[in-house]
PDB file of C-alpha atoms in Angstrom:
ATOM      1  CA  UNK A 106      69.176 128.110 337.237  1.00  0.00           C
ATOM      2  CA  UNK A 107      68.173 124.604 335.757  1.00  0.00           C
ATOM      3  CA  UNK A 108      64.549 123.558 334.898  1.00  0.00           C
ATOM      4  CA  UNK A 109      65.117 120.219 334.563  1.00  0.00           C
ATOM      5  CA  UNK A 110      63.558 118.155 336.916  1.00  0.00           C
ATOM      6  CA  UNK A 111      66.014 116.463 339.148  1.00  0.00           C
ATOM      7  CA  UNK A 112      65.690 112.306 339.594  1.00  0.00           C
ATOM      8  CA  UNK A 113      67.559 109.775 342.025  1.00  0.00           C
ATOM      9  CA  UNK A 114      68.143 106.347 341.479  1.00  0.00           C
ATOM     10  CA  UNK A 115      68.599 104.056 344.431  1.00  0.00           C
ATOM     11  CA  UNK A 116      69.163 100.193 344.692  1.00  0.00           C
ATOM     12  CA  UNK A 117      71.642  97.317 343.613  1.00  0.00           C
ATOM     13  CA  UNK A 118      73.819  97.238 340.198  1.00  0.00           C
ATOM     14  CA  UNK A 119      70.609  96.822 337.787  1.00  0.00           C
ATOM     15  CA  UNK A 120      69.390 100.129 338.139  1.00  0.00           C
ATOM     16  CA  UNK A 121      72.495 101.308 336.382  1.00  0.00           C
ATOM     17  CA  UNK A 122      71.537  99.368 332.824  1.00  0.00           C
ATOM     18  CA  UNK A 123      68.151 101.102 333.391  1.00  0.00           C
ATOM     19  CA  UNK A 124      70.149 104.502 333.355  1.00  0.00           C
ATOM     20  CA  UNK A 125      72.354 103.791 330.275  1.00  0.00           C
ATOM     21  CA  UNK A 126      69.523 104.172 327.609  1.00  0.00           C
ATOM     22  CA  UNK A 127      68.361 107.436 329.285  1.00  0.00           C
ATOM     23  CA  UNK A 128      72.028 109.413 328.611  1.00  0.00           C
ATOM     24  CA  UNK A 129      71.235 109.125 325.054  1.00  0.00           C
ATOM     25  CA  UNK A 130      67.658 110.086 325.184  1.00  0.00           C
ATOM     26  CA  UNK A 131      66.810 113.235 323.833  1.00  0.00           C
ATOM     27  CA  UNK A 132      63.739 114.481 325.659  1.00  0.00           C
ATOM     28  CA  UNK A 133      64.879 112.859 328.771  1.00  0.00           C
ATOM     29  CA  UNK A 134      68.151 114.999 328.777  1.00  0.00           C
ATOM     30  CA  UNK A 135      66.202 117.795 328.292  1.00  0.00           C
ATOM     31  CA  UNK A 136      63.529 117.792 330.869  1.00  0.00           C
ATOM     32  CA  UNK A 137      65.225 115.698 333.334  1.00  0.00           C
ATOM     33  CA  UNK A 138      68.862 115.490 335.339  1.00  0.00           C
ATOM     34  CA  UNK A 139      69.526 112.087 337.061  1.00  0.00           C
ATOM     35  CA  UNK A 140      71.573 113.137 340.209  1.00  0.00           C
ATOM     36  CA  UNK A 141      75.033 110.525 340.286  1.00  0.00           C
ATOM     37  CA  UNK A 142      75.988 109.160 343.395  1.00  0.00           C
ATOM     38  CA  UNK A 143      79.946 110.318 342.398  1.00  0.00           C
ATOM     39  CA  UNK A 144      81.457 111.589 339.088  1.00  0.00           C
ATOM     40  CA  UNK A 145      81.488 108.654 337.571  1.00  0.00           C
ATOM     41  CA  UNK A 146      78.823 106.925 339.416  1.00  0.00           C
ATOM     42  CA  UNK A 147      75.155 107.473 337.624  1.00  0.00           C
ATOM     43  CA  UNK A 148      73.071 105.541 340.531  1.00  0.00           C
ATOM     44  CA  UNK A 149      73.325 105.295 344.168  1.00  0.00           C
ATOM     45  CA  UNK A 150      74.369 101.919 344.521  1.00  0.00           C
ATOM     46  CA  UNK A 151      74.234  99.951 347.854  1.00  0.00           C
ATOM     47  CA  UNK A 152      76.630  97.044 347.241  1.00  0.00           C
ATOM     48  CA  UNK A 153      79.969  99.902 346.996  1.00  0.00           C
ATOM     49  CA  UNK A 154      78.741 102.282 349.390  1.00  0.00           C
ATOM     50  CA  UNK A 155      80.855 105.223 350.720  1.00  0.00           C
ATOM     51  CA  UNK A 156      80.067 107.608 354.449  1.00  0.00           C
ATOM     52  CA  UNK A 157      80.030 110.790 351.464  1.00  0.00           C
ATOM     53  CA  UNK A 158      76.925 108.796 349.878  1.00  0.00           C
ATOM     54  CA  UNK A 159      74.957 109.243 352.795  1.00  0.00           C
ATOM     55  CA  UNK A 160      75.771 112.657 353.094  1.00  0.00           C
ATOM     56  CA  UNK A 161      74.987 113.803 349.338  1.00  0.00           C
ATOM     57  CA  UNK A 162      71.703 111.073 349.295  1.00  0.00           C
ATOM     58  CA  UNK A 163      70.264 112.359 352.090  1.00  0.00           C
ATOM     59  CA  UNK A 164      70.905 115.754 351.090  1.00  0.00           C
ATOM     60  CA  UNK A 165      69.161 115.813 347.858  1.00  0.00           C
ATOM     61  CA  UNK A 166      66.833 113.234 348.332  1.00  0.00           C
ATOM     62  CA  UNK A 167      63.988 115.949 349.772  1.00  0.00           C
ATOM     63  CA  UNK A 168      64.664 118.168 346.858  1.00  0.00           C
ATOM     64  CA  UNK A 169      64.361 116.319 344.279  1.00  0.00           C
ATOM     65  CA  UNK A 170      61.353 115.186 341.789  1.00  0.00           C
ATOM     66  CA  UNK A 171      62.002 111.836 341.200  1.00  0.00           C
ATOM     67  CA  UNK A 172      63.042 109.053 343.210  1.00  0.00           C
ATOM     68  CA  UNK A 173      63.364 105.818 341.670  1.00  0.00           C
ATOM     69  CA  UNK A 174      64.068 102.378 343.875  1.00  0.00           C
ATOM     70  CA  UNK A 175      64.905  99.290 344.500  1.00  0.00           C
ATOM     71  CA  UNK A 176      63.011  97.465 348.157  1.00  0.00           C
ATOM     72  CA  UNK A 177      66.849  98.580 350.364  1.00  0.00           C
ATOM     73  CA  UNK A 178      65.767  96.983 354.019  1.00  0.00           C
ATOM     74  CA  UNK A 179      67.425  98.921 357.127  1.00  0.00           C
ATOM     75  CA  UNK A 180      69.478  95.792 358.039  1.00  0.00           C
ATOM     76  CA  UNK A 181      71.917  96.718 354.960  1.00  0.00           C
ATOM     77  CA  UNK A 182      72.821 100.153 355.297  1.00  0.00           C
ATOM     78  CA  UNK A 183      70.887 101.505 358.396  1.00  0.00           C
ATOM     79  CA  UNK A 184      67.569 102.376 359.155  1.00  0.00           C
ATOM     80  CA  UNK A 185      68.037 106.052 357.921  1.00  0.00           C
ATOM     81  CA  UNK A 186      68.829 104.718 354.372  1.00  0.00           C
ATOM     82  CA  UNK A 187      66.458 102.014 354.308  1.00  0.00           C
ATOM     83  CA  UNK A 188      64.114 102.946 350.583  1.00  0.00           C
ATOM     84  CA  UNK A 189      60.888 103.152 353.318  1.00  0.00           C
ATOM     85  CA  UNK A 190      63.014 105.876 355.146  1.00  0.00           C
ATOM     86  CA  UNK A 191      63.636 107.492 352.236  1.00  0.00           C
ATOM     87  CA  UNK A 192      60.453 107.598 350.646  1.00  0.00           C
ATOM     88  CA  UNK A 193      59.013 109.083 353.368  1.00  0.00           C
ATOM     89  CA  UNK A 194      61.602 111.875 353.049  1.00  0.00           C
ATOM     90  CA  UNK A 195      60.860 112.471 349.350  1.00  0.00           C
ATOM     91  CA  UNK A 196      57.666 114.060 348.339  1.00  0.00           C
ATOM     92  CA  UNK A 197      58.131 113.958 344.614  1.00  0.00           C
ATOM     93  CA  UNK A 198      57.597 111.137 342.464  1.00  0.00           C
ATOM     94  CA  UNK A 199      58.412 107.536 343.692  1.00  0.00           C
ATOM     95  CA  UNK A 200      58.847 104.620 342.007  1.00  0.00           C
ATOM     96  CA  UNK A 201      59.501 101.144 343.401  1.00  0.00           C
ATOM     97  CA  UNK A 202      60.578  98.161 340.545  1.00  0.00           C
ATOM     98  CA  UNK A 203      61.887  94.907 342.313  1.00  0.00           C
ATOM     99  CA  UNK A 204      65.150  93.142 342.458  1.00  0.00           C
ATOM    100  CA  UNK A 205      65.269  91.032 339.989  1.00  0.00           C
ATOM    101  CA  UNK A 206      65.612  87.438 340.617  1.00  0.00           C
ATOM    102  CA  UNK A 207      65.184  84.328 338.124  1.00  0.00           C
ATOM    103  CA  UNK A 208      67.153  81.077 338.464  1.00  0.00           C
ATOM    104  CA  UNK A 209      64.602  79.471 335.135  1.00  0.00           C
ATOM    105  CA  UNK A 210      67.818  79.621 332.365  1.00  0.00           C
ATOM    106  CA  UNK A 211      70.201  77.516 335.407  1.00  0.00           C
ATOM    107  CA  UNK A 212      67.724  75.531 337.478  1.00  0.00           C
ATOM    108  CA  UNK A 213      70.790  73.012 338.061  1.00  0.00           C
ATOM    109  CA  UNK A 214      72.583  75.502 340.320  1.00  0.00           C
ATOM    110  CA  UNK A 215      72.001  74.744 344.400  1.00  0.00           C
ATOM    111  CA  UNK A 216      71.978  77.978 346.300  1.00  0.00           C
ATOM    112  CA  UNK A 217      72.506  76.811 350.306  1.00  0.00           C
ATOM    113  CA  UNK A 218      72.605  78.595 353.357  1.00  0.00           C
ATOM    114  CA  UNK A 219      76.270  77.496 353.759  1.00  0.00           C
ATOM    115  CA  UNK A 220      76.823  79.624 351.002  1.00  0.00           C
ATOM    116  CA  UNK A 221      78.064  76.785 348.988  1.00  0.00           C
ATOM    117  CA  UNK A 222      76.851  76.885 345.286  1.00  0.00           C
ATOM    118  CA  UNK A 223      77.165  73.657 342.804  1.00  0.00           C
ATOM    119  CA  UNK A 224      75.686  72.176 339.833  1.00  0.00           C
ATOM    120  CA  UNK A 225      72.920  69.770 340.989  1.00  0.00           C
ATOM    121  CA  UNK A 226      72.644  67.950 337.636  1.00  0.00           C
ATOM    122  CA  UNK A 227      76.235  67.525 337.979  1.00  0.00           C
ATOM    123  CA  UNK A 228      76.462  65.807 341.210  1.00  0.00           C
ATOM    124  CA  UNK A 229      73.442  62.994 340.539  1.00  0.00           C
ATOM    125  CA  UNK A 230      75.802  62.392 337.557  1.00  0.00           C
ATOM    126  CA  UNK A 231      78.340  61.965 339.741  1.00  0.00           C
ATOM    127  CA  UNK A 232      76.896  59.814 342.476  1.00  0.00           C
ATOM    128  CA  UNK A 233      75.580  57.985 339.618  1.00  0.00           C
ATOM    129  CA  UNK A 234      78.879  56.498 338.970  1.00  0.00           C
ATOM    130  CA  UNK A 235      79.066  58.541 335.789  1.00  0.00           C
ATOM    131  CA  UNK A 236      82.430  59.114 334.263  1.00  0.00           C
ATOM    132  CA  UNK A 237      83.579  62.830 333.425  1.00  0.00           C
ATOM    133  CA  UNK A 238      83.338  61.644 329.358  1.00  0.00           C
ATOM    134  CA  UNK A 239      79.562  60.347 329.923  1.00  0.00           C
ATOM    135  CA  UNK A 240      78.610  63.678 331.787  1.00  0.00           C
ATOM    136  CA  UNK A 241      80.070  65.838 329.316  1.00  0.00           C
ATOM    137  CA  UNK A 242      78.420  63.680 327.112  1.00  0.00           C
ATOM    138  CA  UNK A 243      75.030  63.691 328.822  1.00  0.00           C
ATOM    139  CA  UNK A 244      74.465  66.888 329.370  1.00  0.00           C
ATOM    140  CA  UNK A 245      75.182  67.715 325.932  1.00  0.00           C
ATOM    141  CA  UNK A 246      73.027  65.310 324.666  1.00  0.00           C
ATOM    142  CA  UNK A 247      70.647  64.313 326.715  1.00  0.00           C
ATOM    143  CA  UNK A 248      66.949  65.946 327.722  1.00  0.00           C
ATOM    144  CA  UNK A 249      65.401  64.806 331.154  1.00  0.00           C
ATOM    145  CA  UNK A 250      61.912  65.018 331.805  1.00  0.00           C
ATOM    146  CA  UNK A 251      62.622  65.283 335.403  1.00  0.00           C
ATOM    147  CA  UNK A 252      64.498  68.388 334.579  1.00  0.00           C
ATOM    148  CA  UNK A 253      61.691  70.052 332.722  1.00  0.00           C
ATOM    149  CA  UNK A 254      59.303  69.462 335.816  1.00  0.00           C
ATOM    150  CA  UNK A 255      61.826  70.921 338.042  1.00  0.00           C
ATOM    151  CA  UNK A 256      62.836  74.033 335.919  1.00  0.00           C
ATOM    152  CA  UNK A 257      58.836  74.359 335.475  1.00  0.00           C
ATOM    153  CA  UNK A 258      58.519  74.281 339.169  1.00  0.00           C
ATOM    154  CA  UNK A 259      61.418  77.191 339.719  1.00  0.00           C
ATOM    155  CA  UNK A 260      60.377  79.230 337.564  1.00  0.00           C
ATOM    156  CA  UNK A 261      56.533  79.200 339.086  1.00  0.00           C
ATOM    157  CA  UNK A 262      58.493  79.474 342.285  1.00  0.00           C
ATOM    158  CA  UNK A 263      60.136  82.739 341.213  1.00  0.00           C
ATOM    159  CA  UNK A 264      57.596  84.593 339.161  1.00  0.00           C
ATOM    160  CA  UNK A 265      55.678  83.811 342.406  1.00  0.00           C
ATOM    161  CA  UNK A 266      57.654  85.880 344.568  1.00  0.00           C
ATOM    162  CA  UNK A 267      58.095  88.584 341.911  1.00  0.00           C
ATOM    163  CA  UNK A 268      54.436  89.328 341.980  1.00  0.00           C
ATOM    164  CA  UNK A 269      54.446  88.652 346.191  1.00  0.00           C
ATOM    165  CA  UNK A 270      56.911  91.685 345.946  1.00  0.00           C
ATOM    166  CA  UNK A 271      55.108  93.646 344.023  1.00  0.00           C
ATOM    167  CA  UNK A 272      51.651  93.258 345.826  1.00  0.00           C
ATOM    168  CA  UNK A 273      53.500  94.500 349.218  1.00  0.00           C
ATOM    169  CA  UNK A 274      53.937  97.685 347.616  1.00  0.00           C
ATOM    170  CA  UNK A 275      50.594  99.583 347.889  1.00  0.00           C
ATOM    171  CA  UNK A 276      51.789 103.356 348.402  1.00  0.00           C
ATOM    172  CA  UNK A 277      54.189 103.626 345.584  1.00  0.00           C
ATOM    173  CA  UNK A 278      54.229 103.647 341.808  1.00  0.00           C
ATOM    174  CA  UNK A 279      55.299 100.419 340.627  1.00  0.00           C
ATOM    175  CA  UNK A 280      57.403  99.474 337.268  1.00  0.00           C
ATOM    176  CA  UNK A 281      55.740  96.116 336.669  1.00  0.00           C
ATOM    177  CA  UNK A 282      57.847  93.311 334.686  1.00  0.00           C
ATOM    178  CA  UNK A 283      55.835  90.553 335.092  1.00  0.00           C
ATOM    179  CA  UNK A 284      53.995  90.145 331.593  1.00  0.00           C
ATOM    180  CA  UNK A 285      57.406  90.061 330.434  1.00  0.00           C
ATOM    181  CA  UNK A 286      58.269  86.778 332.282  1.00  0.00           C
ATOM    182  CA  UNK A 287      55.366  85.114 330.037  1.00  0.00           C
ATOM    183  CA  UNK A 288      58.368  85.320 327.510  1.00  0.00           C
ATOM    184  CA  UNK A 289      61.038  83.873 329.254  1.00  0.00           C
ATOM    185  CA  UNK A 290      60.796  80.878 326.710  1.00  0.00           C
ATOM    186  CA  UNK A 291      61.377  82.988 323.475  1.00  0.00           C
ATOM    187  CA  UNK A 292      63.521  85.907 324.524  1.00  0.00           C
ATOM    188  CA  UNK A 293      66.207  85.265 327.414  1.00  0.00           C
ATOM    189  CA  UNK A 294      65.465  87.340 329.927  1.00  0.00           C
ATOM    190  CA  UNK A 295      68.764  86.944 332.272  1.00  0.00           C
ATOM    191  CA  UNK A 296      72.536  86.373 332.065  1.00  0.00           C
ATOM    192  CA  UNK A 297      72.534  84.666 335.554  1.00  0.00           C
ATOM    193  CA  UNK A 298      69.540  84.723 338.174  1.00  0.00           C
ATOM    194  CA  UNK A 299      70.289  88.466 339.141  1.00  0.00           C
ATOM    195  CA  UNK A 300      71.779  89.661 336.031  1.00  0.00           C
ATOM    196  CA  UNK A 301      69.014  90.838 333.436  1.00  0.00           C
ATOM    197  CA  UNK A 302      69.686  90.704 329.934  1.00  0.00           C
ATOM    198  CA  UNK A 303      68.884  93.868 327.281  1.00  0.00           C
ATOM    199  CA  UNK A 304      66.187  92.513 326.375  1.00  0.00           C
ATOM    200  CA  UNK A 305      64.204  92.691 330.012  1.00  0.00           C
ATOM    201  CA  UNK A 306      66.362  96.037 330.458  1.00  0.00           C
ATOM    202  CA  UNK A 307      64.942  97.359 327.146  1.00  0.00           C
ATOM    203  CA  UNK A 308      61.020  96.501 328.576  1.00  0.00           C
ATOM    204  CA  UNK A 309      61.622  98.268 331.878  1.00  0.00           C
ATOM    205  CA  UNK A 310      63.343 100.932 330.441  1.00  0.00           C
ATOM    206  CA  UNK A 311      60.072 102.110 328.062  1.00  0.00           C
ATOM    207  CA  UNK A 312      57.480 101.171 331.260  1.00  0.00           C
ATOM    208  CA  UNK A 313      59.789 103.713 333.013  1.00  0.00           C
ATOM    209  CA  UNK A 314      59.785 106.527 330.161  1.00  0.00           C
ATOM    210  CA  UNK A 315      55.725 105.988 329.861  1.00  0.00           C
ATOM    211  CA  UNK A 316      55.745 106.771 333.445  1.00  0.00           C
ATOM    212  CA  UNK A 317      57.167 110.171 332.807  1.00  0.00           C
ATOM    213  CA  UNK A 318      55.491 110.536 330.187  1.00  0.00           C
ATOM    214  CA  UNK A 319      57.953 110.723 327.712  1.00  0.00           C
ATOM    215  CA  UNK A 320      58.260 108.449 324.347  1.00  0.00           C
ATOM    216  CA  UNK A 321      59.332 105.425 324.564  1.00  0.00           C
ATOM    217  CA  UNK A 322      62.631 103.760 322.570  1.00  0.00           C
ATOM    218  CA  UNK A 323      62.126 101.791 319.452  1.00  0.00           C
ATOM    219  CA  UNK A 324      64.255  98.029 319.472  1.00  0.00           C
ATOM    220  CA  UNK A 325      66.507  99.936 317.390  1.00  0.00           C
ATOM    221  CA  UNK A 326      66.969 103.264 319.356  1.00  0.00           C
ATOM    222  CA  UNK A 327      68.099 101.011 322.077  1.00  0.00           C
ATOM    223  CA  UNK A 328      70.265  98.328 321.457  1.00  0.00           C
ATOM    224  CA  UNK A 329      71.887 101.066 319.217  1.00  0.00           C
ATOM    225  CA  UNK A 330      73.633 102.357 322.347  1.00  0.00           C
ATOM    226  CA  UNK A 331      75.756  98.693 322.823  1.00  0.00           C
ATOM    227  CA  UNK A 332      78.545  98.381 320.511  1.00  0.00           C
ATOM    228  CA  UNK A 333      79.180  94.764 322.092  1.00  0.00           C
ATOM    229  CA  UNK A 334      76.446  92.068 321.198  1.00  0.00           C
ATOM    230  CA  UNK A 335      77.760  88.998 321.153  1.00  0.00           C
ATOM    231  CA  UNK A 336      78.057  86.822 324.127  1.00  0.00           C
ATOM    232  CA  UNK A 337      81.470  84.777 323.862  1.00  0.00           C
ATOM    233  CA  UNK A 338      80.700  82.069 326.384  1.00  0.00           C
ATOM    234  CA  UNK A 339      77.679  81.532 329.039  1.00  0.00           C
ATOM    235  CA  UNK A 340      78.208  81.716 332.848  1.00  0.00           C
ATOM    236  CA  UNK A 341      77.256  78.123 333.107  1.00  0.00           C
ATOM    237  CA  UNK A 342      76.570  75.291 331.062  1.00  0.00           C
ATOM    238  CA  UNK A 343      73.767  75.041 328.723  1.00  0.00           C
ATOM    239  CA  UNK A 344      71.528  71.840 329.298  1.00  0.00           C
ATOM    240  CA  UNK A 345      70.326  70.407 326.186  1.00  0.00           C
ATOM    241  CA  UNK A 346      66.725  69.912 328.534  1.00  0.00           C
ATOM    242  CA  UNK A 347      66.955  74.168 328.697  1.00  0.00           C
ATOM    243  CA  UNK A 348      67.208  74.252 325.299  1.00  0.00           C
ATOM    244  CA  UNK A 349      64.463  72.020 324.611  1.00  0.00           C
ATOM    245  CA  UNK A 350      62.468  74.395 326.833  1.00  0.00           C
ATOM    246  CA  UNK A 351      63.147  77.371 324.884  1.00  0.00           C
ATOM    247  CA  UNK A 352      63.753  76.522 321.373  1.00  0.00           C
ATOM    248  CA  UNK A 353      63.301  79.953 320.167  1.00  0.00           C
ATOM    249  CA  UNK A 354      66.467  81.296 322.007  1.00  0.00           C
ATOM    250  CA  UNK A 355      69.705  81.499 320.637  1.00  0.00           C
ATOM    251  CA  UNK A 356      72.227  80.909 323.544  1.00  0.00           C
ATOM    252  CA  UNK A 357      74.921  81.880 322.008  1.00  0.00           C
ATOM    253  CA  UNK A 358      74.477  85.195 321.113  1.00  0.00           C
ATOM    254  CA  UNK A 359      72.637  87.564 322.873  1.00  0.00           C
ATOM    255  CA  UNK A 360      72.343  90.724 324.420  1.00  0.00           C
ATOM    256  CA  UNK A 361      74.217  91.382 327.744  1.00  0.00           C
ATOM    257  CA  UNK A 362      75.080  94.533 329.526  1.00  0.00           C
ATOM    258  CA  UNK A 363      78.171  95.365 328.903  1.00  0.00           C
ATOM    259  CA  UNK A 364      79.050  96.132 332.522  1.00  0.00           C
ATOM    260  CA  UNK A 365      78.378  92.917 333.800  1.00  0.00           C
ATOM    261  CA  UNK A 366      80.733  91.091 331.376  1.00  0.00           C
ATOM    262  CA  UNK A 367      83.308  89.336 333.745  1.00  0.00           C
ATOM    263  CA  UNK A 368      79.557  87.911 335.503  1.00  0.00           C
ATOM    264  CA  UNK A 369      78.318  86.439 331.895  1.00  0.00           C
ATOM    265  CA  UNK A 370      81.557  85.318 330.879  1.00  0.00           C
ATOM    266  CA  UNK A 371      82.252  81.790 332.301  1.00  0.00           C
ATOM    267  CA  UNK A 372      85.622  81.247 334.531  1.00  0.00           C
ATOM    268  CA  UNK A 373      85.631  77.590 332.195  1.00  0.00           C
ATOM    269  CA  UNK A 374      87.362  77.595 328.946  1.00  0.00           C
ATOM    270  CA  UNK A 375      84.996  74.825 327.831  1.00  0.00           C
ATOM    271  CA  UNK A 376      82.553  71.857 328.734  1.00  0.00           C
ATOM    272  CA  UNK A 377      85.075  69.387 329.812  1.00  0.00           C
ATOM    273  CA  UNK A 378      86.809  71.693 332.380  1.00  0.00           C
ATOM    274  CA  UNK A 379      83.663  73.004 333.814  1.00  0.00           C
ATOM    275  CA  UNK A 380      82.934  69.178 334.658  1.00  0.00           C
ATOM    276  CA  UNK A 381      86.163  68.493 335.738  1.00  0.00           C
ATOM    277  CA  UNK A 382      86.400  71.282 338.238  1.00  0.00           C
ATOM    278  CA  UNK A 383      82.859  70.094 339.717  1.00  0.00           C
ATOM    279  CA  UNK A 384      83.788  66.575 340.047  1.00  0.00           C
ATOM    280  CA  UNK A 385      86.917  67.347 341.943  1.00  0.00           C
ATOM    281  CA  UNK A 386      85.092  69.290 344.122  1.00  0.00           C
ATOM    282  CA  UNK A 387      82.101  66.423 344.905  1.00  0.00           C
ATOM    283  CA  UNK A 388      85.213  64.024 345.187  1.00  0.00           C
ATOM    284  CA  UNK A 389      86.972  65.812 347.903  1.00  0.00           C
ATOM    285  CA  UNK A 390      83.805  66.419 350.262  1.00  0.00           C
ATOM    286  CA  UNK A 391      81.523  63.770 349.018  1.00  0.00           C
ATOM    287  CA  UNK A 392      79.597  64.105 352.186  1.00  0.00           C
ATOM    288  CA  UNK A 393      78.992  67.544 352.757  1.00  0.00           C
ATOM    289  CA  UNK A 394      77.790  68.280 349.018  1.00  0.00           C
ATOM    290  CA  UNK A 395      75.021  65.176 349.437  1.00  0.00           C
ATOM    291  CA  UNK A 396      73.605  66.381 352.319  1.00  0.00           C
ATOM    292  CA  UNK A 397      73.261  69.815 350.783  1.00  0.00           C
ATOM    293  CA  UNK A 398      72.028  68.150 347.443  1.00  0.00           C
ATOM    294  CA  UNK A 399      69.248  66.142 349.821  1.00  0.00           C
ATOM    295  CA  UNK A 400      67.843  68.989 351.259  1.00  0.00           C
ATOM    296  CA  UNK A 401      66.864  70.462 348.025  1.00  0.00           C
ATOM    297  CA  UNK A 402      63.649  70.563 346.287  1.00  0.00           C
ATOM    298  CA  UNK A 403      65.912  69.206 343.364  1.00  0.00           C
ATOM    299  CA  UNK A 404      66.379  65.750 345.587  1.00  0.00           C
ATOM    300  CA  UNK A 405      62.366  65.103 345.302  1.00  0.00           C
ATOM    301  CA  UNK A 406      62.961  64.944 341.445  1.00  0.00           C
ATOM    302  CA  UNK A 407      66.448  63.563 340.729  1.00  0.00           C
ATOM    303  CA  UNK A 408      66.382  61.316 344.259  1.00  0.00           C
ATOM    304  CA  UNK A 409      69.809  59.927 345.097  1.00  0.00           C
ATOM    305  CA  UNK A 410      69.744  56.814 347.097  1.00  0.00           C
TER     306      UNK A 410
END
């Protein structure tokens, strides 16, 4: 029989780039066995759930020593799989670390209710009277100190609600990331708002080894497990007003996980076609994409009359 300590991981698709490290991690592997969802699924992963999930989660989750989570309400898989169900199942070990969320590296993106998601910058170009040439040109160019006020103001907003999260959890031991958000000027910290880059990954990884006790992976012990470090192309444009913010970053090369490469790589083969695409868009439901635009916090400092 086994004497390694058995340990569950529960929550979205980041949990899995916080399990990657730990394959190649000597101690770990010795005192510890993370229990996969499926053969060739590490973590128990909400988004791509199946009815044998259930079975083998709620199964093992009483037995085992670890339990390691994301927040999972009741409204998305049930009330029996909700993480406060489930922690009250487990008597082992539990750890809570949040869903990460940061929108500081693409401020310009409107997120609606409608589900409708567009470049903001791009459409006060647009009602501007700007051309597609003096966009592409802008953007590249150009650094807007309404821009940097905004972006300050989202990311305040978001860190915000990353420590609200965290103070809601009183009963459970919680990874912590938010002294590494004091860096989110010198070392990019996402690939898209809910996509974090190695770099976070390789800070949350360590808090969660020093929770177990266990040593912690040098910089070099852990980007040594990613063959692929170079980032071809960003998921969006990069403002030149970003960059001003974070001169210390190099945009175009960093360190993504490798699973969520069709996310970090753009659908746009370059500047000029991203534009394009956008302007089409605004041009064939002017109407609709203002009134979204208006009733966005980015309307109070790029106002369109």
């Amino acid at each position: 029989m086994s004497s390694k300590k058995k340990v569950i991981f529960y929550g979205n698709c980041q949990l899995a780039e916080l399990i990657e490290p730990l394959k190649h991690h000597a101690e770990f592997q010795e005192k510890y066995q993370i229990v996969k969802c499926r053969r060739f699924r590490w973590n128990f992963y909400v988004a791509q759930w199946r009815k044998s999930d259930t079975k083998k989660l709620l199964n093992e989750i009483k037995n085992v020593d670890v339990f390691v989570h994301q927040s999972v309400s009741g409204s998305v898989l049930g009330e029996e799989l909700s993480s406060e169900n489930l922690s009250s199942i487990h008597s082992g070990k539990n750890i809570w670390t949040t869903n990460f969320y940061f929108r500081g590296y693409e401020s310009q993106i409107i997120s609606s209710n409608k589900k409708a998601e567009f470049d903001g910058v791009l459409f006060y170009l647009f009602s501007k009277g700007y051309s597609k040439k003096d966009a592409e040109n802008f953007i590249e160019n150009e650094s807007m100190n309404e821009l940097v006020k905004y972006t300050k103001w989202v990311v305040d907003t978001d860190i915000h609600e990353l420590k609200r999260r965290e103070d809601l959890i009183t009963d459970l031991e919680v990874l912590s990331i938010l002294k590494v958000f004091e860096e989110w000027q010198s070392h990019r910290l996402c690939l898209w708002k809910m996509h974090p880059s190695r770099f976070y990954f390789f800070h949350l990884c360590n808090k969660f080894l020093r929770s177990l006790q266990l040593d912690e992976l040098s910089h070099a012990q852990y980007f040594s497990h990613f063959k692929n470090n170079k980032w071809n192309h960003p998921r969006e444009l990069e403002y030149s007003f970003v960059k001003r913010m974070c001169p210390d970053i190099n945009f175009e090369e960093d360190y993504p996980p490798k699973f969520y490469g069709d996310c970090a790589n753009t659908r746009f083969s370059s500047n000029s076609d991203y534009i394009n695409y956008y302007y089409n868009i605004y041009k064939n439901n002017e109407h609709l994409y203002k009134a979204l635009y208006s009733e966005h916090k980015i309307n109070t400092f790029l106002p369109i009359n």
